[in-house]
mmCIF file of C-alpha atoms and ligand atoms in Angstrom:
data_model
loop_
_atom_site.group_PDB
_atom_site.id
_atom_site.type_symbol
_atom_site.label_atom_id
_atom_site.label_comp_id
_atom_site.label_asym_id
_atom_site.label_seq_id
_atom_site.Cartn_x
_atom_site.Cartn_y
_atom_site.Cartn_z
ATOM 1 C CA MET A 1 -71.820 -73.752 -39.846
ATOM 2 C CA SER A 2 -70.033 -73.489 -43.270
ATOM 3 C CA ASP A 3 -65.450 -72.981 -42.596
ATOM 4 C CA ALA A 4 -65.557 -70.187 -45.915
ATOM 5 C CA VAL A 5 -64.204 -67.053 -45.363
ATOM 6 C CA LEU A 6 -64.610 -65.528 -47.377
ATOM 7 C CA GLU A 7 -68.267 -66.428 -50.167
ATOM 8 C CA THR A 8 -69.383 -65.356 -53.513
ATOM 9 C CA GLU A 9 -72.283 -65.619 -54.551
ATOM 10 C CA LEU A 10 -73.248 -65.645 -58.265
ATOM 11 C CA LEU A 11 -71.270 -62.329 -57.628
ATOM 12 C CA THR A 12 -71.586 -60.109 -60.671
ATOM 13 C CA LYS A 13 -70.631 -55.556 -62.445
ATOM 14 C CA LYS A 14 -71.529 -54.368 -64.594
ATOM 15 C CA TYR A 15 -69.353 -50.970 -66.230
ATOM 16 C CA SER A 16 -71.855 -49.417 -67.721
ATOM 17 C CA ARG A 17 -73.282 -52.900 -70.467
ATOM 18 C CA ARG A 18 -70.479 -54.526 -70.013
ATOM 19 C CA VAL A 19 -70.317 -57.419 -68.416
ATOM 20 C CA VAL A 20 -66.645 -57.534 -66.375
ATOM 21 C CA VAL A 21 -67.403 -59.826 -63.419
ATOM 22 C CA ASN A 22 -69.792 -62.356 -64.129
ATOM 23 C CA GLN A 23 -72.460 -64.670 -61.669
ATOM 24 C CA LEU A 24 -69.071 -65.253 -60.030
ATOM 25 C CA SER A 25 -69.401 -67.881 -57.479
ATOM 26 C CA LEU A 26 -65.766 -68.074 -55.176
ATOM 27 C CA LYS A 27 -65.485 -70.301 -51.826
ATOM 28 C CA VAL A 28 -62.444 -69.658 -50.208
ATOM 29 C CA GLU A 29 -62.060 -72.054 -46.276
ATOM 30 C CA ARG A 30 -59.930 -71.755 -43.994
ATOM 31 C CA GLY A 31 -56.671 -72.459 -44.245
ATOM 32 C CA ASP A 32 -56.953 -72.455 -47.710
ATOM 33 C CA ILE A 33 -53.799 -70.608 -49.420
ATOM 34 C CA PHE A 34 -56.586 -69.398 -52.354
ATOM 35 C CA GLY A 35 -55.278 -69.193 -56.013
ATOM 36 C CA PHE A 36 -56.987 -66.675 -58.266
ATOM 37 C CA LEU A 37 -56.035 -66.622 -61.761
ATOM 38 C CA GLY A 38 -57.429 -65.795 -65.081
ATOM 39 C CA ARG A 39 -55.657 -63.270 -67.967
ATOM 40 C CA ASN A 40 -55.577 -59.395 -68.422
ATOM 41 C CA GLY A 41 -58.854 -58.260 -67.365
ATOM 42 C CA ALA A 42 -60.349 -60.938 -66.863
ATOM 43 C CA GLY A 43 -61.787 -59.271 -63.762
ATOM 44 C CA LYS A 44 -59.681 -60.638 -60.213
ATOM 45 C CA SER A 45 -59.507 -57.213 -58.538
ATOM 46 C CA THR A 46 -62.703 -56.153 -59.564
ATOM 47 C CA THR A 47 -64.092 -59.060 -58.092
ATOM 48 C CA ILE A 48 -61.536 -58.767 -54.931
ATOM 49 C CA ARG A 49 -62.634 -55.563 -55.111
ATOM 50 C CA MET A 50 -65.975 -56.037 -54.611
ATOM 51 C CA ALA A 51 -65.202 -58.524 -52.025
ATOM 52 C CA LEU A 52 -63.410 -56.663 -49.509
ATOM 53 C CA GLY A 53 -66.260 -53.621 -50.075
ATOM 54 C CA LEU A 54 -64.000 -50.910 -52.067
ATOM 55 C CA VAL A 55 -66.930 -51.300 -55.203
ATOM 56 C CA ARG A 56 -69.819 -52.035 -54.937
ATOM 57 C CA PRO A 57 -71.285 -55.880 -57.099
ATOM 58 C CA THR A 58 -74.199 -54.413 -59.798
ATOM 59 C CA SER A 59 -75.864 -57.852 -58.001
ATOM 60 C CA GLY A 60 -74.964 -60.725 -55.613
ATOM 61 C CA ARG A 61 -73.609 -61.102 -52.425
ATOM 62 C CA VAL A 62 -70.525 -61.363 -50.542
ATOM 63 C CA ARG A 63 -70.052 -62.865 -47.172
ATOM 64 C CA LEU A 64 -66.611 -62.190 -44.959
ATOM 65 C CA LEU A 65 -65.747 -64.028 -43.072
ATOM 66 C CA GLY A 66 -70.199 -65.114 -41.993
ATOM 67 C CA HIS A 67 -70.908 -61.299 -42.270
ATOM 68 C CA ASP A 68 -72.654 -60.266 -44.885
ATOM 69 C CA MET A 69 -71.039 -57.244 -47.052
ATOM 70 C CA SER A 70 -74.316 -55.378 -48.019
ATOM 71 C CA LYS A 71 -75.002 -54.565 -44.278
ATOM 72 C CA HIS A 72 -71.849 -54.986 -41.968
ATOM 73 C CA PRO A 73 -68.942 -54.327 -43.805
ATOM 74 C CA LEU A 74 -66.906 -52.891 -40.540
ATOM 75 C CA ARG A 75 -67.629 -55.788 -38.911
ATOM 76 C CA ALA A 76 -65.080 -58.045 -41.272
ATOM 77 C CA LEU A 77 -63.332 -55.711 -42.687
ATOM 78 C CA ALA A 78 -61.462 -55.476 -39.148
ATOM 79 C CA ARG A 79 -59.844 -58.709 -39.350
ATOM 80 C CA ILE A 80 -58.112 -58.820 -43.102
ATOM 81 C CA GLY A 81 -56.023 -57.404 -44.194
ATOM 82 C CA ALA A 82 -55.394 -56.456 -48.109
ATOM 83 C CA ILE A 83 -53.016 -55.527 -50.765
ATOM 84 C CA ILE A 84 -54.158 -53.860 -53.606
ATOM 85 C CA GLU A 85 -52.307 -53.760 -56.930
ATOM 86 C CA ALA A 86 -49.263 -51.945 -55.812
ATOM 87 C CA PRO A 87 -48.851 -50.486 -51.838
ATOM 88 C CA ALA A 88 -47.920 -46.847 -51.857
ATOM 89 C CA PHE A 89 -45.460 -45.318 -49.458
ATOM 90 C CA TYR A 90 -44.207 -41.913 -48.643
ATOM 91 C CA ASP A 91 -41.003 -42.309 -50.389
ATOM 92 C CA HIS A 92 -38.420 -39.912 -48.238
ATOM 93 C CA PHE A 93 -40.640 -41.712 -45.121
ATOM 94 C CA SER A 94 -38.896 -44.971 -43.444
ATOM 95 C CA GLY A 95 -40.775 -48.326 -44.134
ATOM 96 C CA TRP A 96 -41.122 -48.302 -39.701
ATOM 97 C CA ARG A 97 -43.083 -45.342 -39.697
ATOM 98 C CA ASN A 98 -44.771 -45.576 -42.955
ATOM 99 C CA LEU A 99 -45.730 -48.082 -41.423
ATOM 100 C CA ARG A 100 -46.755 -45.688 -37.901
ATOM 101 C CA MET A 101 -48.815 -44.127 -40.457
ATOM 102 C CA PHE A 102 -50.604 -46.607 -41.131
ATOM 103 C CA ALA A 103 -51.284 -47.556 -38.139
ATOM 104 C CA ALA A 104 -51.912 -44.006 -36.528
ATOM 105 C CA MET A 105 -55.201 -43.319 -39.785
ATOM 106 C CA SER A 106 -56.682 -46.974 -38.346
ATOM 107 C CA GLY A 107 -56.808 -46.937 -34.663
ATOM 108 C CA GLY A 108 -53.508 -47.062 -33.987
ATOM 109 C CA ALA A 109 -51.020 -50.147 -32.743
ATOM 110 C CA LYS A 110 -48.696 -50.549 -30.911
ATOM 111 C CA THR A 111 -44.698 -50.642 -30.976
ATOM 112 C CA GLU A 112 -44.408 -54.532 -30.447
ATOM 113 C CA ARG A 113 -46.928 -55.249 -33.935
ATOM 114 C CA ILE A 114 -44.519 -52.910 -35.547
ATOM 115 C CA GLU A 115 -41.696 -54.419 -34.959
ATOM 116 C CA ALA A 116 -43.177 -58.025 -35.330
ATOM 117 C CA VAL A 117 -44.445 -57.302 -39.031
ATOM 118 C CA LEU A 118 -41.479 -56.373 -39.474
ATOM 119 C CA ASP A 119 -39.474 -59.024 -38.205
ATOM 120 C CA ILE A 120 -42.459 -61.638 -40.409
ATOM 121 C CA VAL A 121 -41.181 -59.910 -44.062
ATOM 122 C CA GLY A 122 -37.418 -60.254 -42.652
ATOM 123 C CA LEU A 123 -37.213 -56.161 -42.908
ATOM 124 C CA ARG A 124 -36.176 -54.845 -39.563
ATOM 125 C CA ASP A 125 -32.975 -54.784 -40.042
ATOM 126 C CA ARG A 126 -34.559 -52.357 -42.742
ATOM 127 C CA ALA A 127 -36.895 -50.753 -41.003
ATOM 128 C CA HIS A 128 -35.486 -47.602 -40.561
ATOM 129 C CA ASP A 129 -34.592 -46.669 -44.171
ATOM 130 C CA PRO A 130 -36.425 -44.849 -46.787
ATOM 131 C CA VAL A 131 -38.824 -46.529 -48.574
ATOM 132 C CA ARG A 132 -37.420 -43.964 -52.343
ATOM 133 C CA VAL A 133 -34.030 -46.979 -51.306
ATOM 134 C CA TYR A 134 -36.029 -50.230 -51.145
ATOM 135 C CA SER A 135 -36.236 -52.363 -54.045
ATOM 136 C CA HIS A 136 -39.353 -53.145 -55.647
ATOM 137 C CA GLY A 137 -39.532 -56.372 -53.343
ATOM 138 C CA MET A 138 -38.596 -55.205 -50.093
ATOM 139 C CA ARG A 139 -41.630 -52.554 -51.183
ATOM 140 C CA GLN A 140 -43.892 -56.094 -51.551
ATOM 141 C CA ARG A 141 -42.509 -56.740 -48.453
ATOM 142 C CA LEU A 142 -43.534 -53.863 -46.220
ATOM 143 C CA GLY A 143 -47.476 -53.851 -48.442
ATOM 144 C CA ILE A 144 -47.408 -57.432 -46.738
ATOM 145 C CA ALA A 145 -45.601 -55.739 -43.783
ATOM 146 C CA GLN A 146 -48.204 -53.845 -43.338
ATOM 147 C CA ALA A 147 -51.876 -55.513 -44.442
ATOM 148 C CA LEU A 148 -50.850 -57.685 -41.123
ATOM 149 C CA LEU A 149 -50.274 -54.652 -38.373
ATOM 150 C CA PRO A 150 -54.278 -55.444 -37.375
ATOM 151 C CA ALA A 151 -53.040 -58.967 -37.033
ATOM 152 C CA PRO A 152 -55.094 -60.328 -39.145
ATOM 153 C CA GLU A 153 -57.482 -63.665 -39.991
ATOM 154 C CA PHE A 154 -57.297 -63.509 -44.203
ATOM 155 C CA VAL A 155 -55.247 -62.014 -46.265
ATOM 156 C CA ILE A 156 -55.724 -61.082 -49.333
ATOM 157 C CA LEU A 157 -52.923 -60.621 -51.469
ATOM 158 C CA ASP A 158 -53.324 -58.634 -54.986
ATOM 159 C CA GLU A 159 -50.770 -60.089 -57.623
ATOM 160 C CA PRO A 160 -48.180 -59.909 -54.362
ATOM 161 C CA THR A 161 -45.339 -61.159 -57.320
ATOM 162 C CA ASP A 162 -45.745 -59.383 -59.492
ATOM 163 C CA GLY A 163 -42.497 -57.399 -61.186
ATOM 164 C CA LEU A 164 -40.330 -59.954 -58.461
ATOM 165 C CA ASP A 165 -37.189 -61.295 -59.687
ATOM 166 C CA PRO A 166 -36.193 -65.763 -59.131
ATOM 167 C CA GLN A 167 -35.780 -64.329 -56.049
ATOM 168 C CA GLY A 168 -37.769 -62.665 -54.816
ATOM 169 C CA ILE A 169 -40.391 -65.312 -56.444
ATOM 170 C CA HIS A 170 -38.798 -67.887 -54.417
ATOM 171 C CA GLU A 171 -38.205 -65.245 -51.045
ATOM 172 C CA MET A 172 -42.601 -64.204 -51.111
ATOM 173 C CA ARG A 173 -43.833 -67.830 -51.687
ATOM 174 C CA LEU A 174 -41.878 -68.973 -48.414
ATOM 175 C CA LEU A 175 -43.668 -65.677 -46.589
ATOM 176 C CA ILE A 176 -46.762 -66.867 -48.106
ATOM 177 C CA ARG A 177 -45.998 -70.149 -46.993
ATOM 178 C CA ARG A 178 -45.007 -69.245 -43.225
ATOM 179 C CA LEU A 179 -48.054 -66.444 -42.834
ATOM 180 C CA ARG A 180 -50.512 -69.704 -42.838
ATOM 181 C CA ASP A 181 -48.403 -72.744 -41.315
ATOM 182 C CA GLU A 182 -46.993 -70.264 -38.228
ATOM 183 C CA LEU A 183 -49.585 -67.702 -38.408
ATOM 184 C CA GLY A 184 -52.879 -70.086 -39.353
ATOM 185 C CA LEU A 185 -54.278 -67.169 -41.654
ATOM 186 C CA THR A 186 -56.075 -67.794 -44.585
ATOM 187 C CA ILE A 187 -54.583 -66.886 -47.778
ATOM 188 C CA MET A 188 -56.038 -64.904 -50.711
ATOM 189 C CA LEU A 189 -53.433 -64.192 -53.921
ATOM 190 C CA SER A 190 -54.762 -63.087 -57.375
ATOM 191 C CA SER A 191 -51.440 -64.004 -59.851
ATOM 192 C CA HIS A 192 -49.987 -64.806 -63.334
ATOM 193 C CA LEU A 193 -47.072 -66.559 -61.696
ATOM 194 C CA LEU A 194 -48.590 -70.280 -62.743
ATOM 195 C CA PHE A 195 -45.925 -72.193 -61.777
ATOM 196 C CA GLU A 196 -45.159 -70.261 -58.075
ATOM 197 C CA VAL A 197 -49.375 -71.351 -57.645
ATOM 198 C CA GLU A 198 -48.620 -74.510 -58.091
ATOM 199 C CA GLN A 199 -46.346 -74.708 -55.897
ATOM 200 C CA ILE A 200 -47.298 -73.583 -53.049
ATOM 201 C CA CYS A 201 -51.813 -73.172 -53.340
ATOM 202 C CA ASN A 202 -54.633 -75.824 -52.474
ATOM 203 C CA ARG A 203 -57.724 -74.410 -54.425
ATOM 204 C CA ILE A 204 -57.527 -72.239 -57.092
ATOM 205 C CA ALA A 205 -60.481 -70.496 -58.833
ATOM 206 C CA ILE A 206 -59.852 -70.267 -62.565
ATOM 207 C CA ILE A 207 -61.765 -66.582 -65.019
ATOM 208 C CA ASP A 208 -61.455 -65.830 -67.966
ATOM 209 C CA GLN A 209 -64.091 -62.877 -68.764
ATOM 210 C CA GLY A 210 -65.597 -62.618 -65.582
ATOM 211 C CA ARG A 211 -67.000 -65.823 -65.638
ATOM 212 C CA LEU A 212 -65.557 -69.072 -63.514
ATOM 213 C CA ILE A 213 -64.323 -72.036 -65.433
ATOM 214 C CA TYR A 214 -63.033 -73.597 -62.491
ATOM 215 C CA GLN A 215 -62.577 -73.984 -58.714
ATOM 216 C CA GLY A 216 -60.917 -77.005 -57.178
ATOM 217 C CA SER A 217 -57.312 -78.247 -55.806
ATOM 218 C CA ILE A 218 -54.738 -78.181 -58.612
ATOM 219 C CA GLU A 219 -53.967 -81.727 -58.382
ATOM 220 C CA GLU A 220 -58.504 -82.624 -59.269
ATOM 221 C CA LEU A 221 -57.364 -80.137 -62.642
ATOM 222 C CA ILE A 222 -54.957 -81.702 -62.955
ATOM 223 C CA ALA A 223 -55.610 -85.675 -62.619
ATOM 224 C CA LYS A 224 -58.761 -84.839 -64.437
ATOM 225 C CA THR A 225 -56.888 -84.513 -68.181
ATOM 226 C CA THR A 226 -54.452 -87.664 -67.878
ATOM 227 C CA THR A 227 -53.462 -87.858 -71.857
ATOM 228 C CA ILE A 228 -51.680 -90.826 -72.149
ATOM 229 C CA LYS A 229 -48.577 -90.397 -75.114
ATOM 230 C CA LEU A 230 -48.619 -93.963 -77.491
ATOM 231 C CA THR A 231 -45.973 -94.182 -79.758
ATOM 232 C CA VAL A 232 -46.859 -97.318 -81.724
ATOM 233 C CA ASP A 233 -45.035 -98.342 -85.527
ATOM 234 C CA ARG A 234 -47.762 -98.382 -88.333
ATOM 235 C CA ILE A 235 -49.061 -95.211 -86.267
ATOM 236 C CA GLU A 236 -51.765 -94.274 -88.680
ATOM 237 C CA GLU A 237 -53.546 -98.246 -88.763
ATOM 238 C CA ALA A 238 -53.467 -97.578 -84.783
ATOM 239 C CA TYR A 239 -54.757 -94.084 -85.392
ATOM 240 C CA GLN A 240 -57.815 -95.450 -87.448
ATOM 241 C CA LEU A 241 -58.443 -98.535 -84.492
ATOM 242 C CA LEU A 242 -58.502 -96.740 -81.302
ATOM 243 C CA SER A 243 -60.764 -93.173 -83.164
ATOM 244 C CA HIS A 244 -63.566 -95.630 -83.441
ATOM 245 C CA ASN A 245 -63.671 -96.116 -79.958
ATOM 246 C CA PRO A 246 -65.501 -93.986 -78.114
ATOM 247 C CA LYS A 247 -63.838 -94.498 -74.833
ATOM 248 C CA LEU A 248 -61.098 -92.691 -76.023
ATOM 249 C CA SER A 249 -60.286 -89.981 -77.144
ATOM 250 C CA VAL A 250 -57.495 -89.585 -79.646
ATOM 251 C CA SER A 251 -55.583 -87.058 -81.498
ATOM 252 C CA ARG A 252 -51.972 -86.608 -83.261
ATOM 253 C CA ASN A 253 -49.610 -83.918 -82.810
ATOM 254 C CA GLY A 254 -47.653 -85.223 -86.256
ATOM 255 C CA ASP A 255 -44.864 -86.324 -84.573
ATOM 256 C CA GLN A 256 -44.990 -90.369 -83.963
ATOM 257 C CA SER A 257 -46.866 -90.782 -81.414
ATOM 258 C CA LEU A 258 -51.151 -90.664 -80.511
ATOM 259 C CA TYR A 259 -52.204 -88.536 -77.917
ATOM 260 C CA VAL A 260 -54.815 -90.624 -76.424
ATOM 261 C CA ILE A 261 -57.310 -89.759 -73.343
ATOM 262 C CA MET A 262 -58.346 -91.720 -71.527
ATOM 263 C CA ALA A 263 -59.950 -93.733 -67.769
ATOM 264 C CA ASP A 264 -56.662 -95.353 -65.500
ATOM 265 C CA ASP A 265 -58.780 -98.693 -66.315
ATOM 266 C CA GLN A 266 -58.680 -98.421 -69.755
ATOM 267 C CA ILE A 267 -55.194 -98.007 -69.950
ATOM 268 C CA PRO A 268 -54.981 -101.446 -69.419
ATOM 269 C CA LEU A 269 -56.914 -102.791 -72.283
ATOM 270 C CA VAL A 270 -55.684 -100.095 -75.058
ATOM 271 C CA ASN A 271 -52.401 -101.576 -74.461
ATOM 272 C CA ALA A 272 -53.561 -105.922 -74.705
ATOM 273 C CA LEU A 273 -55.514 -104.648 -77.436
ATOM 274 C CA LEU A 274 -52.624 -103.055 -79.477
ATOM 275 C CA VAL A 275 -50.341 -106.300 -78.795
ATOM 276 C CA GLU A 276 -52.956 -108.979 -80.018
ATOM 277 C CA ARG A 277 -53.725 -106.726 -83.485
ATOM 278 C CA GLY A 278 -49.917 -107.027 -83.254
ATOM 279 C CA PHE A 279 -48.423 -102.912 -82.906
ATOM 280 C CA ARG A 280 -45.594 -102.554 -81.414
ATOM 281 C CA VAL A 281 -45.724 -100.124 -78.290
ATOM 282 C CA MET A 282 -42.645 -98.781 -77.734
ATOM 283 C CA GLU A 283 -43.851 -96.040 -76.221
ATOM 284 C CA LEU A 284 -46.965 -95.511 -73.124
ATOM 285 C CA SER A 285 -46.829 -92.639 -71.130
ATOM 286 C CA PRO A 286 -48.854 -90.447 -69.034
ATOM 287 C CA GLN A 287 -48.437 -86.778 -70.242
ATOM 288 C CA ARG A 288 -48.470 -85.383 -66.314
ATOM 289 C CA GLU A 289 -50.314 -81.610 -67.896
ATOM 290 C CA THR A 290 -48.448 -78.701 -66.046
ATOM 291 C CA LEU A 291 -50.838 -76.144 -63.485
ATOM 292 C CA GLU A 292 -49.384 -73.775 -66.923
ATOM 293 C CA GLN A 293 -50.341 -75.812 -69.886
ATOM 294 C CA VAL A 294 -54.653 -76.531 -68.380
ATOM 295 C CA PHE A 295 -54.788 -72.596 -67.674
ATOM 296 C CA LEU A 296 -53.568 -72.126 -71.598
ATOM 297 C CA ARG A 297 -55.612 -74.306 -72.783
ATOM 298 C CA LEU A 298 -58.626 -74.213 -70.707
ATOM 299 C CA THR A 299 -58.533 -69.397 -71.180
ATOM 300 C CA GLN A 300 -57.111 -69.751 -74.884
ATOM 301 C CA ASN A 301 -60.091 -67.533 -76.415
ATOM 302 C CA PRO A 302 -62.022 -69.532 -79.972
ATOM 303 C CA ALA A 303 -60.437 -66.703 -82.357
ATOM 304 C CA THR A 304 -56.205 -67.221 -80.545
ATOM 305 C CA THR A 305 -57.360 -71.497 -81.214
ATOM 306 C CA GLU A 306 -58.564 -70.624 -84.858
ATOM 307 C CA ALA A 307 -55.179 -68.379 -85.566
ATOM 308 C CA LYS A 308 -53.213 -71.329 -84.371
ATOM 309 C CA ASN A 309 -54.610 -74.575 -86.623
HETATM 310 N N1 LIG B 1 -63.733 -48.287 -63.235
HETATM 311 C C1 LIG B 1 -63.755 -49.329 -64.064
HETATM 312 N N2 LIG B 1 -64.303 -48.216 -65.054
HETATM 313 C C2 LIG B 1 -64.753 -48.863 -66.208
HETATM 314 N N3 LIG B 1 -64.165 -50.832 -66.266
HETATM 315 C C3 LIG B 1 -63.234 -51.043 -65.430
HETATM 316 C C4 LIG B 1 -63.827 -50.923 -64.569
HETATM 317 N N4 LIG B 1 -62.646 -51.177 -63.442
HETATM 318 C C5 LIG B 1 -62.075 -52.455 -64.115
HETATM 319 N N5 LIG B 1 -62.709 -52.042 -65.781
HETATM 320 C C6 LIG B 1 -63.250 -52.952 -66.358
HETATM 321 O O1 LIG B 1 -62.786 -54.221 -66.202
HETATM 322 C C7 LIG B 1 -62.648 -55.383 -66.396
HETATM 323 C C8 LIG B 1 -61.978 -56.274 -65.745
HETATM 324 O O2 LIG B 1 -61.109 -55.997 -65.570
HETATM 325 P P1 LIG B 1 -59.953 -55.549 -63.461
HETATM 326 O O3 LIG B 1 -59.025 -55.215 -63.356
HETATM 327 O O4 LIG B 1 -61.314 -56.469 -62.509
HETATM 328 O O5 LIG B 1 -58.823 -57.546 -64.539
HETATM 329 P P2 LIG B 1 -58.116 -58.715 -63.470
HETATM 330 O O6 LIG B 1 -58.170 -59.067 -63.654
HETATM 331 O O7 LIG B 1 -57.076 -57.828 -62.279
HETATM 332 O O8 LIG B 1 -56.761 -57.689 -64.372
HETATM 333 P P3 LIG B 1 -55.100 -57.950 -64.419
HETATM 334 O O9 LIG B 1 -54.830 -59.506 -64.328
HETATM 335 O O10 LIG B 1 -54.433 -57.182 -65.788
HETATM 336 O O11 LIG B 1 -54.941 -56.884 -63.616
HETATM 337 C C9 LIG B 1 -61.247 -54.330 -67.655
HETATM 338 O O12 LIG B 1 -61.468 -54.577 -68.759
HETATM 339 C C10 LIG B 1 -61.620 -53.529 -67.473
HETATM 340 O O13 LIG B 1 -60.677 -52.663 -68.336
HETATM 341 MG MG1 LIG B 2 -55.904 -56.894 -61.598
#
């Protein structure tokens, strides 16, 4: 049996004639911290809403914790926690009271459970202050406490770090890790903070204009694109020599270096060839792209690319 907690199959959403999610097949496995990335308007929140049964797909299917969401949405939803965009609270009530009221609306929760979730998110000390005096980061954490109330197996967080300061972002990162490591939860989060995503997620999906453009591990995505920076004398001659080799993709960036995309086993051969032809090789170094660089490259639309060239 598949160990997927969320599986979408050719999921599509159209608003009038505009396709905002386009044949998207995602798979979040048990134990993942799964990053869901895409530019503003790429279709992340719409996909999450469809996954939770809040928006009806135009076509395609969603299986959540093994249940078909078009047939048995409630069976899965009982075991899910989610925050979509900013969670709403009653400002004049305390964090504790908000959780109590939320619990009452969704079948009740024991006092110990409310205290436990406040503990997990580090709000126990401030639980009796009114939410109106909470900082933005404290509200985000109260939102997570609310999502954790039903003791879910799977938590979906839509931009949990939105608007947080560096300290708040760091705390959120630690909290999300703890949810997985100590509570054994599976987590899916959308975020624009690619450095954060690189730090905590084991797998990611990148979408652009509703379409999947990558799904898999971050390491694989980054490893696929090893570029070697090559600094040699007689740069123009070296460029001519290497660009004739169909196994290499060579470009120049205007500085005194060439950038060559090649498989690892080509590196010593290229080096030997250059030395044999009398070039002085000053530098030959792999340039590991960051997730942010890969993301920007993959999601750059043709209009902006042209404008830059
Ligand atoms: N109810 C709706 N009616 C019409 N269009 C909608 C509706 N909801 C979303 N859209 C459109 O769908 C597209 C995707 O929106 P969505 O909110 O899913 O993007 P997102 O990836 O979450 O973006 P962001 O990073 O800004 O949160 C946008 O163009 C948006 O305007
Ligand atoms: Mg969104």
